[in-house]
Coordinates of C-alpha atoms in Angstrom, one line a residue:
M23 CA -52.6 187.4 27.9
I24 CA -49.8 189.2 27.1
S25 CA -47.5 187.4 29.0
L26 CA -49.1 184.4 27.2
A27 CA -48.1 185.4 24.1
R28 CA -44.4 185.7 25.0
K29 CA -44.3 182.2 26.9
T30 CA -45.9 180.2 23.8
L31 CA -43.2 182.2 21.6
I32 CA -40.2 180.8 23.9
H33 CA -41.3 177.5 25.0
E34 CA -43.0 176.4 21.5
W35 CA -40.2 178.2 19.2
V36 CA -39.6 175.1 17.1
R37 CA -43.3 175.4 16.0
F38 CA -42.9 179.2 15.2
V39 CA -39.4 178.8 13.3
P40 CA -41.1 178.3 9.9
V41 CA -43.4 181.7 10.4
V42 CA -40.3 183.9 11.3
L43 CA -37.8 182.3 8.3
A44 CA -41.1 182.8 6.0
V45 CA -41.4 186.6 7.4
T46 CA -37.8 186.9 6.9
F47 CA -37.3 185.7 3.6
A48 CA -40.1 188.0 2.3
G49 CA -38.7 190.9 3.8
L50 CA -35.1 189.9 2.1
L51 CA -36.5 189.9 -1.2
L52 CA -38.4 193.0 -0.8
I53 CA -35.0 194.7 0.7
V54 CA -32.8 193.4 -2.2
Q55 CA -35.5 194.3 -4.7
A56 CA -35.8 198.0 -3.2
A57 CA -32.1 198.2 -3.2
L58 CA -31.7 197.2 -6.9
V59 CA -34.7 199.6 -7.8
L60 CA -32.8 202.5 -5.9
G61 CA -29.3 201.7 -7.5
I62 CA -30.7 201.2 -10.9
F63 CA -32.3 204.4 -11.3
S64 CA -30.3 206.5 -9.1
S65 CA -27.8 206.0 -11.8
A66 CA -29.9 208.0 -14.3
A67 CA -28.5 211.0 -11.9
I68 CA -25.3 210.1 -11.0
Y69 CA -24.0 212.8 -13.2
I70 CA -25.8 215.2 -10.9
K71 CA -25.1 213.5 -7.5
A72 CA -21.4 213.4 -8.0
S73 CA -20.9 216.7 -8.9
S74 CA -20.9 219.6 -6.2
A75 CA -22.9 222.2 -8.7
D76 CA -26.0 224.0 -7.0
V77 CA -27.8 225.1 -10.0
W78 CA -27.8 223.1 -13.3
V79 CA -29.0 225.0 -16.7
G80 CA -30.1 222.8 -19.6
Y81 CA -32.5 222.7 -22.7
P82 CA -36.1 223.7 -21.7
G83 CA -38.0 220.4 -20.9
S84 CA -35.3 218.0 -20.7
Q85 CA -36.9 214.9 -19.0
S86 CA -33.9 213.2 -18.0
F87 CA -30.0 214.1 -17.9
N88 CA -29.2 212.0 -21.2
Y89 CA -31.8 213.9 -22.8
G90 CA -30.1 217.2 -23.1
R91 CA -29.7 219.4 -26.2
P92 CA -26.9 222.1 -26.9
L93 CA -27.3 225.8 -25.6
G94 CA -26.5 229.2 -26.8
S95 CA -23.2 230.3 -25.5
D96 CA -25.0 233.5 -24.3
I97 CA -26.5 231.7 -21.1
E98 CA -23.4 231.4 -19.7
M99 CA -22.9 234.9 -19.6
R100 CA -26.3 235.3 -18.2
L101 CA -25.2 233.0 -15.0
R102 CA -21.5 234.8 -14.8
A103 CA -23.3 238.2 -14.5
D104 CA -25.3 237.0 -11.5
E105 CA -24.1 238.4 -8.3
A106 CA -24.8 235.4 -6.5
V107 CA -23.1 232.8 -8.5
S108 CA -19.6 232.1 -7.6
A109 CA -18.4 229.7 -10.5
V110 CA -19.6 228.7 -13.9
E111 CA -18.4 225.8 -16.1
P112 CA -20.0 224.0 -19.2
W113 CA -20.7 220.4 -19.4
R114 CA -20.8 219.0 -23.1
W115 CA -22.5 215.5 -23.5
V116 CA -22.1 213.5 -27.0
D117 CA -23.7 210.3 -27.8
A118 CA -20.8 208.2 -29.5
D119 CA -19.6 205.1 -31.0
W120 CA -16.6 203.4 -29.1
H121 CA -14.4 200.9 -31.0
S122 CA -11.6 199.2 -29.4
A123 CA -8.1 198.8 -30.6
S124 CA -8.3 195.0 -31.1
G125 CA -11.9 195.3 -33.0
E126 CA -13.7 193.2 -30.5
G127 CA -17.2 194.1 -29.8
G128 CA -18.0 196.0 -33.2
A129 CA -19.3 199.7 -32.4
I130 CA -20.2 200.1 -28.5
S131 CA -22.6 203.0 -27.4
I132 CA -21.1 205.4 -24.9
Y133 CA -21.9 208.5 -23.1
L134 CA -19.4 210.9 -23.3
S135 CA -19.2 214.0 -21.1
G136 CA -16.4 216.7 -21.8
L137 CA -15.7 218.3 -18.4
S138 CA -13.8 221.2 -16.9
V139 CA -10.2 220.4 -16.0
E140 CA -9.7 222.9 -13.9
K141 CA -8.7 222.2 -10.4
G142 CA -11.6 222.3 -8.0
A143 CA -14.0 222.1 -10.8
M144 CA -17.5 220.7 -10.1
A145 CA -18.2 218.3 -12.8
F146 CA -17.9 214.9 -11.6
S147 CA -16.1 216.4 -8.5
E148 CA -17.3 213.5 -5.9
R149 CA -15.9 210.9 -8.0
L150 CA -12.7 212.1 -10.4
P151 CA -9.7 213.0 -8.2
D152 CA -7.8 216.5 -9.4
A153 CA -4.6 214.6 -10.2
L154 CA -6.6 212.4 -12.5
R155 CA -8.8 215.6 -13.8
Q156 CA -5.5 217.2 -14.8
R157 CA -4.8 214.1 -16.7
L158 CA -7.6 214.7 -19.0
R159 CA -5.6 217.9 -20.6
E160 CA -3.8 215.6 -22.8
P161 CA -5.6 215.4 -26.0
G162 CA -7.5 212.2 -26.4
A163 CA -7.6 211.4 -23.0
V164 CA -10.2 209.8 -21.2
V165 CA -11.3 208.0 -18.2
V166 CA -13.8 205.1 -18.0
D167 CA -15.4 203.4 -14.9
S168 CA -13.1 200.1 -14.0
A169 CA -16.1 198.3 -14.2
D170 CA -16.5 198.9 -17.7
L171 CA -13.4 197.7 -18.9
S172 CA -14.2 194.5 -20.0
T173 CA -17.5 196.0 -21.9
L174 CA -15.3 198.1 -24.0
H175 CA -12.4 195.5 -24.5
V176 CA -9.6 197.8 -23.4
A177 CA -7.3 198.3 -20.6
E178 CA -5.7 201.4 -18.5
G179 CA -3.5 202.9 -20.4
G180 CA -4.9 201.4 -23.8
L181 CA -5.8 203.0 -27.1
A182 CA -9.5 202.7 -28.6
W183 CA -11.6 205.2 -31.0
I184 CA -14.5 207.2 -30.2
N185 CA -16.4 208.5 -33.5
K186 CA -13.3 207.3 -35.2
R187 CA -10.9 209.9 -33.6
P188 CA -8.2 208.2 -31.2
V189 CA -8.1 208.1 -27.5
R190 CA -6.2 206.6 -24.7
V191 CA -7.6 205.5 -21.5
V192 CA -5.4 207.4 -19.0
G193 CA -7.1 206.1 -15.7
V194 CA -10.1 205.0 -14.3
I195 CA -12.4 205.4 -11.3
K196 CA -15.3 203.5 -9.6
G197 CA -18.8 204.6 -9.1
M198 CA -19.6 205.9 -12.6
R199 CA -21.6 203.2 -14.6
G200 CA -24.8 204.8 -15.9
L201 CA -28.3 203.9 -17.2
G202 CA -28.4 202.7 -20.6
G203 CA -24.7 202.9 -21.6
V204 CA -21.3 203.2 -20.8
N205 CA -20.2 206.7 -19.6
V206 CA -17.0 207.9 -20.7
L207 CA -15.0 211.1 -19.4
S208 CA -12.8 213.9 -21.3
S209 CA -12.1 217.3 -21.3
L210 CA -14.5 219.7 -22.8
E211 CA -11.8 220.1 -26.1
T212 CA -11.5 216.5 -26.5
A213 CA -15.4 216.4 -26.6
R214 CA -16.0 219.2 -28.7
E215 CA -13.4 217.5 -31.1
I216 CA -14.9 214.4 -31.2
G217 CA -18.6 215.8 -31.3
G218 CA -18.0 217.9 -34.3
S219 CA -20.4 220.0 -35.9
A220 CA -23.2 217.3 -34.6
T221 CA -23.2 219.4 -31.5
S222 CA -23.0 223.2 -32.1
G223 CA -23.0 224.1 -28.3
D224 CA -22.5 222.8 -24.8
T225 CA -25.1 220.7 -22.9
Y226 CA -25.2 222.3 -19.6
Y227 CA -24.1 225.0 -17.7
L228 CA -23.1 224.3 -13.9
A229 CA -23.3 227.2 -11.5
R230 CA -22.3 227.2 -7.5
V231 CA -23.7 230.1 -5.7
K232 CA -22.1 232.1 -2.6
D233 CA -22.2 230.8 0.8
G234 CA -25.5 232.0 2.3
V235 CA -27.5 232.2 -1.0
A236 CA -29.9 229.4 -1.3
P237 CA -30.3 227.8 -4.8
G238 CA -34.0 228.2 -5.3
V239 CA -33.6 231.9 -5.1
V240 CA -31.1 232.1 -7.8
R241 CA -33.0 229.4 -9.9
Q242 CA -36.2 231.4 -9.6
R243 CA -34.1 234.6 -11.1
L244 CA -32.9 232.9 -13.6
M245 CA -36.3 231.5 -14.8
Q246 CA -37.7 235.2 -14.7
D247 CA -34.7 236.5 -16.8
R248 CA -35.2 233.9 -20.0
A249 CA -36.6 235.9 -22.5
A250 CA -33.7 238.0 -23.5
F251 CA -31.6 234.9 -24.0
S252 CA -31.3 231.6 -26.0
P253 CA -34.1 229.0 -24.8
Y254 CA -32.7 227.2 -21.6
E255 CA -34.6 226.1 -17.9
A256 CA -32.6 226.1 -14.7
W257 CA -33.0 223.7 -11.7
T258 CA -31.7 223.0 -8.5
A259 CA -29.4 219.8 -8.0
D260 CA -31.8 218.3 -5.8
A261 CA -34.5 218.9 -8.6
F262 CA -32.7 217.9 -11.6
A263 CA -31.5 214.7 -9.8
A264 CA -35.1 213.7 -8.8
R265 CA -36.3 214.6 -12.2
S266 CA -34.2 212.3 -14.0
Q267 CA -34.7 209.6 -11.4
N268 CA -38.5 209.9 -11.7
Y269 CA -38.4 210.0 -15.8
W270 CA -37.0 206.4 -15.8
L271 CA -38.6 205.1 -12.7
L272 CA -42.3 206.2 -13.6
D273 CA -42.5 207.5 -17.2
T274 CA -40.6 204.2 -19.0
G275 CA -42.0 200.9 -19.2
A276 CA -38.5 199.5 -17.3
G277 CA -39.7 201.5 -14.2
I278 CA -43.2 200.4 -14.4
A279 CA -41.9 196.7 -14.6
V280 CA -39.4 196.8 -11.9
L281 CA -42.2 198.3 -9.3
F282 CA -44.5 195.5 -10.5
M283 CA -42.1 193.4 -9.5
A284 CA -41.7 194.6 -6.1
V285 CA -45.3 194.9 -5.4
I286 CA -45.9 191.2 -6.6
V287 CA -43.0 190.3 -4.0
S288 CA -44.8 191.7 -1.3
L289 CA -48.3 189.9 -2.1
V290 CA -46.3 186.8 -2.4
G291 CA -44.6 187.4 1.1
A292 CA -48.1 188.3 2.6
V293 CA -49.5 185.3 1.5
V294 CA -47.1 182.8 2.0
T295 CA -46.4 184.3 6.0
S296 CA -50.3 184.3 6.6
Q297 CA -50.5 180.6 5.4
S298 CA -47.5 179.7 7.7
L299 CA -48.9 181.5 10.8
A300 CA -52.7 180.2 10.0
G301 CA -50.9 176.5 9.8
T302 CA -49.2 177.5 13.3
I303 CA -52.4 178.7 14.9
S304 CA -54.2 175.6 13.4
A305 CA -51.8 173.4 15.3
S306 CA -52.4 175.2 18.5
R307 CA -56.4 174.7 18.3
R308 CA -56.7 172.5 21.2
E309 CA -55.0 174.8 23.4
Y310 CA -57.1 178.0 22.1
A311 CA -60.2 175.6 22.5
A312 CA -59.0 175.1 26.2
L313 CA -58.8 178.6 27.1
S314 CA -62.1 179.3 25.4
A315 CA -63.7 176.6 27.7
L316 CA -62.2 178.5 30.8
G317 CA -64.1 181.6 29.9
V318 CA -61.2 183.5 28.4
G319 CA -63.0 185.6 25.9
R320 CA -62.8 186.2 21.9
W321 CA -61.1 189.6 22.2
P322 CA -57.9 188.6 24.7
L323 CA -57.4 185.4 22.5
T324 CA -57.2 187.8 19.7
R325 CA -54.9 189.9 21.3
V326 CA -52.4 186.7 22.1
V327 CA -52.4 186.2 18.3
L328 CA -51.6 189.9 17.2
E329 CA -48.8 189.8 19.9
Q330 CA -47.7 186.7 18.5
S331 CA -47.5 188.4 15.1
A332 CA -45.9 191.5 16.3
W333 CA -42.8 189.6 17.9
I334 CA -42.7 187.2 14.6
G335 CA -42.6 190.5 12.6
G336 CA -40.0 192.2 14.7
V337 CA -37.7 189.0 14.8
G338 CA -38.2 188.7 11.0
L339 CA -37.4 192.2 10.2
V340 CA -34.3 191.9 12.7
L341 CA -33.1 188.8 10.4
A342 CA -33.9 190.2 7.2
A343 CA -31.6 193.4 8.2
L344 CA -28.8 191.4 9.4
I345 CA -28.9 188.8 6.4
S346 CA -29.2 191.7 3.1
T347 CA -26.8 194.3 4.6
P348 CA -23.8 191.7 4.0
L349 CA -25.4 190.7 0.6
L350 CA -25.9 194.4 -0.4
M351 CA -22.3 194.9 0.3
L352 CA -21.2 191.9 -1.4
A353 CA -23.2 193.2 -4.4
A354 CA -21.9 197.0 -4.5
G355 CA -18.1 195.5 -4.3
Q356 CA -19.3 193.3 -7.3
D357 CA -20.3 196.3 -9.0
V358 CA -23.9 195.5 -8.9
P359 CA -26.2 198.9 -9.0
V360 CA -27.7 198.6 -5.5
A361 CA -28.2 201.7 -3.1
M362 CA -30.5 202.1 0.0
S363 CA -31.5 205.4 1.7
L364 CA -33.0 205.7 5.2
P365 CA -36.4 206.3 3.7
V366 CA -36.3 203.3 1.7
A367 CA -34.9 201.4 4.5
A368 CA -37.7 202.5 7.1
G369 CA -40.5 201.9 4.3
C370 CA -39.2 198.0 3.9
G371 CA -39.4 197.9 7.7
L372 CA -42.8 199.0 7.8
L373 CA -44.1 196.9 5.2
I374 CA -42.1 194.0 6.4
F375 CA -44.1 194.6 10.1
A376 CA -47.6 195.2 8.2
M377 CA -47.0 191.9 6.3
A378 CA -46.7 190.3 9.7
M379 CA -49.7 192.1 11.0
L380 CA -52.0 191.3 7.9
A381 CA -50.8 188.0 7.8
S382 CA -52.2 187.5 11.7
L383 CA -56.0 188.2 10.2
A384 CA -56.0 184.8 8.8
A385 CA -54.5 183.4 11.6
V386 CA -57.1 185.1 13.8
R387 CA -60.1 183.6 12.0
T388 CA -58.8 180.0 12.5
M389 CA -58.4 180.5 16.3
L390 CA -61.8 182.2 16.2
R391 CA -63.4 179.5 14.7
T392 CA -62.0 176.9 17.3
D393 CA -65.0 175.2 19.1
P394 CA -64.2 174.1 22.5
A395 CA -66.4 171.1 21.7
M396 CA -63.3 169.7 20.1
L397 CA -62.1 169.0 23.6
L398 CA -64.4 166.0 23.8
R399 CA -63.4 164.4 20.5

């Protein structure tokens, strides 16, 4: 019976093409949807993931990176006093308005990040080259994402104003687009000058721990010593990144809406695949009726349908992966926020395969209802 399933697929492959295409299309939608969800909400943690700090210290209860508040300067001294900490640097976050020199676009909301300009600094170390970081030493120098130049109505080397203070775009980088606003980088001094009295202290402190020391141990020690200092909370880099992503994904209406769309895509794919497979089995009713008349039991026939579904799911999964890979690469090249990780890819693969196997239930029902007496008609 197992060989019969394979032979049927090979010799009657034209009949099964619509089912394979249905699985492929549903899988493609699922993979692209997952990549968009991961890409959009990963950008909420781009500040953390693009930096090399092991421990982050911010205001207690901050739900996401962009909800940080000013901290007391005594917290920096506490970090530097820890024997397991090898480097500390501040990060200042400023919500500001951008005005282009041409006056186009009016006031554009931006997120200004004031970073250390020292060589080997931790902030945005994965995105900002040291040579470009050094150029931020100029008063009023800023760096933006190349994809945001048109949004900001400015060119590289062009002038603009942030909170009515003149700035100049000294360089551009890629992979810095954030969630809900445009990211702009500057030196700490420039950010402090632009922020003015609206921010009385730096927003975060980044810490690098010494080799061989677990960041979680340092974080736990920092949390135990909070009573004698200004209010703060410490997180490991991974925990803070997950906290920011989960807030936007699970605690906001936008995240729930996107997840709901992903569920709908899966359900629609399962229904379409189920109907296609049931139609294909229905077209082979006379063959199944003949086998049944020859004494083949219901379970062996069911096993044929299940194996056919497994092969269809496997082929559909491979085709969906082959088609989605270049599509996602093209989207990433056009600055569309897409991302994919091994666990998410594995999860999509399991869902696609499960979709094909669940679709076989309707096909099995159609096959089991086949009456051998139909051969006499």
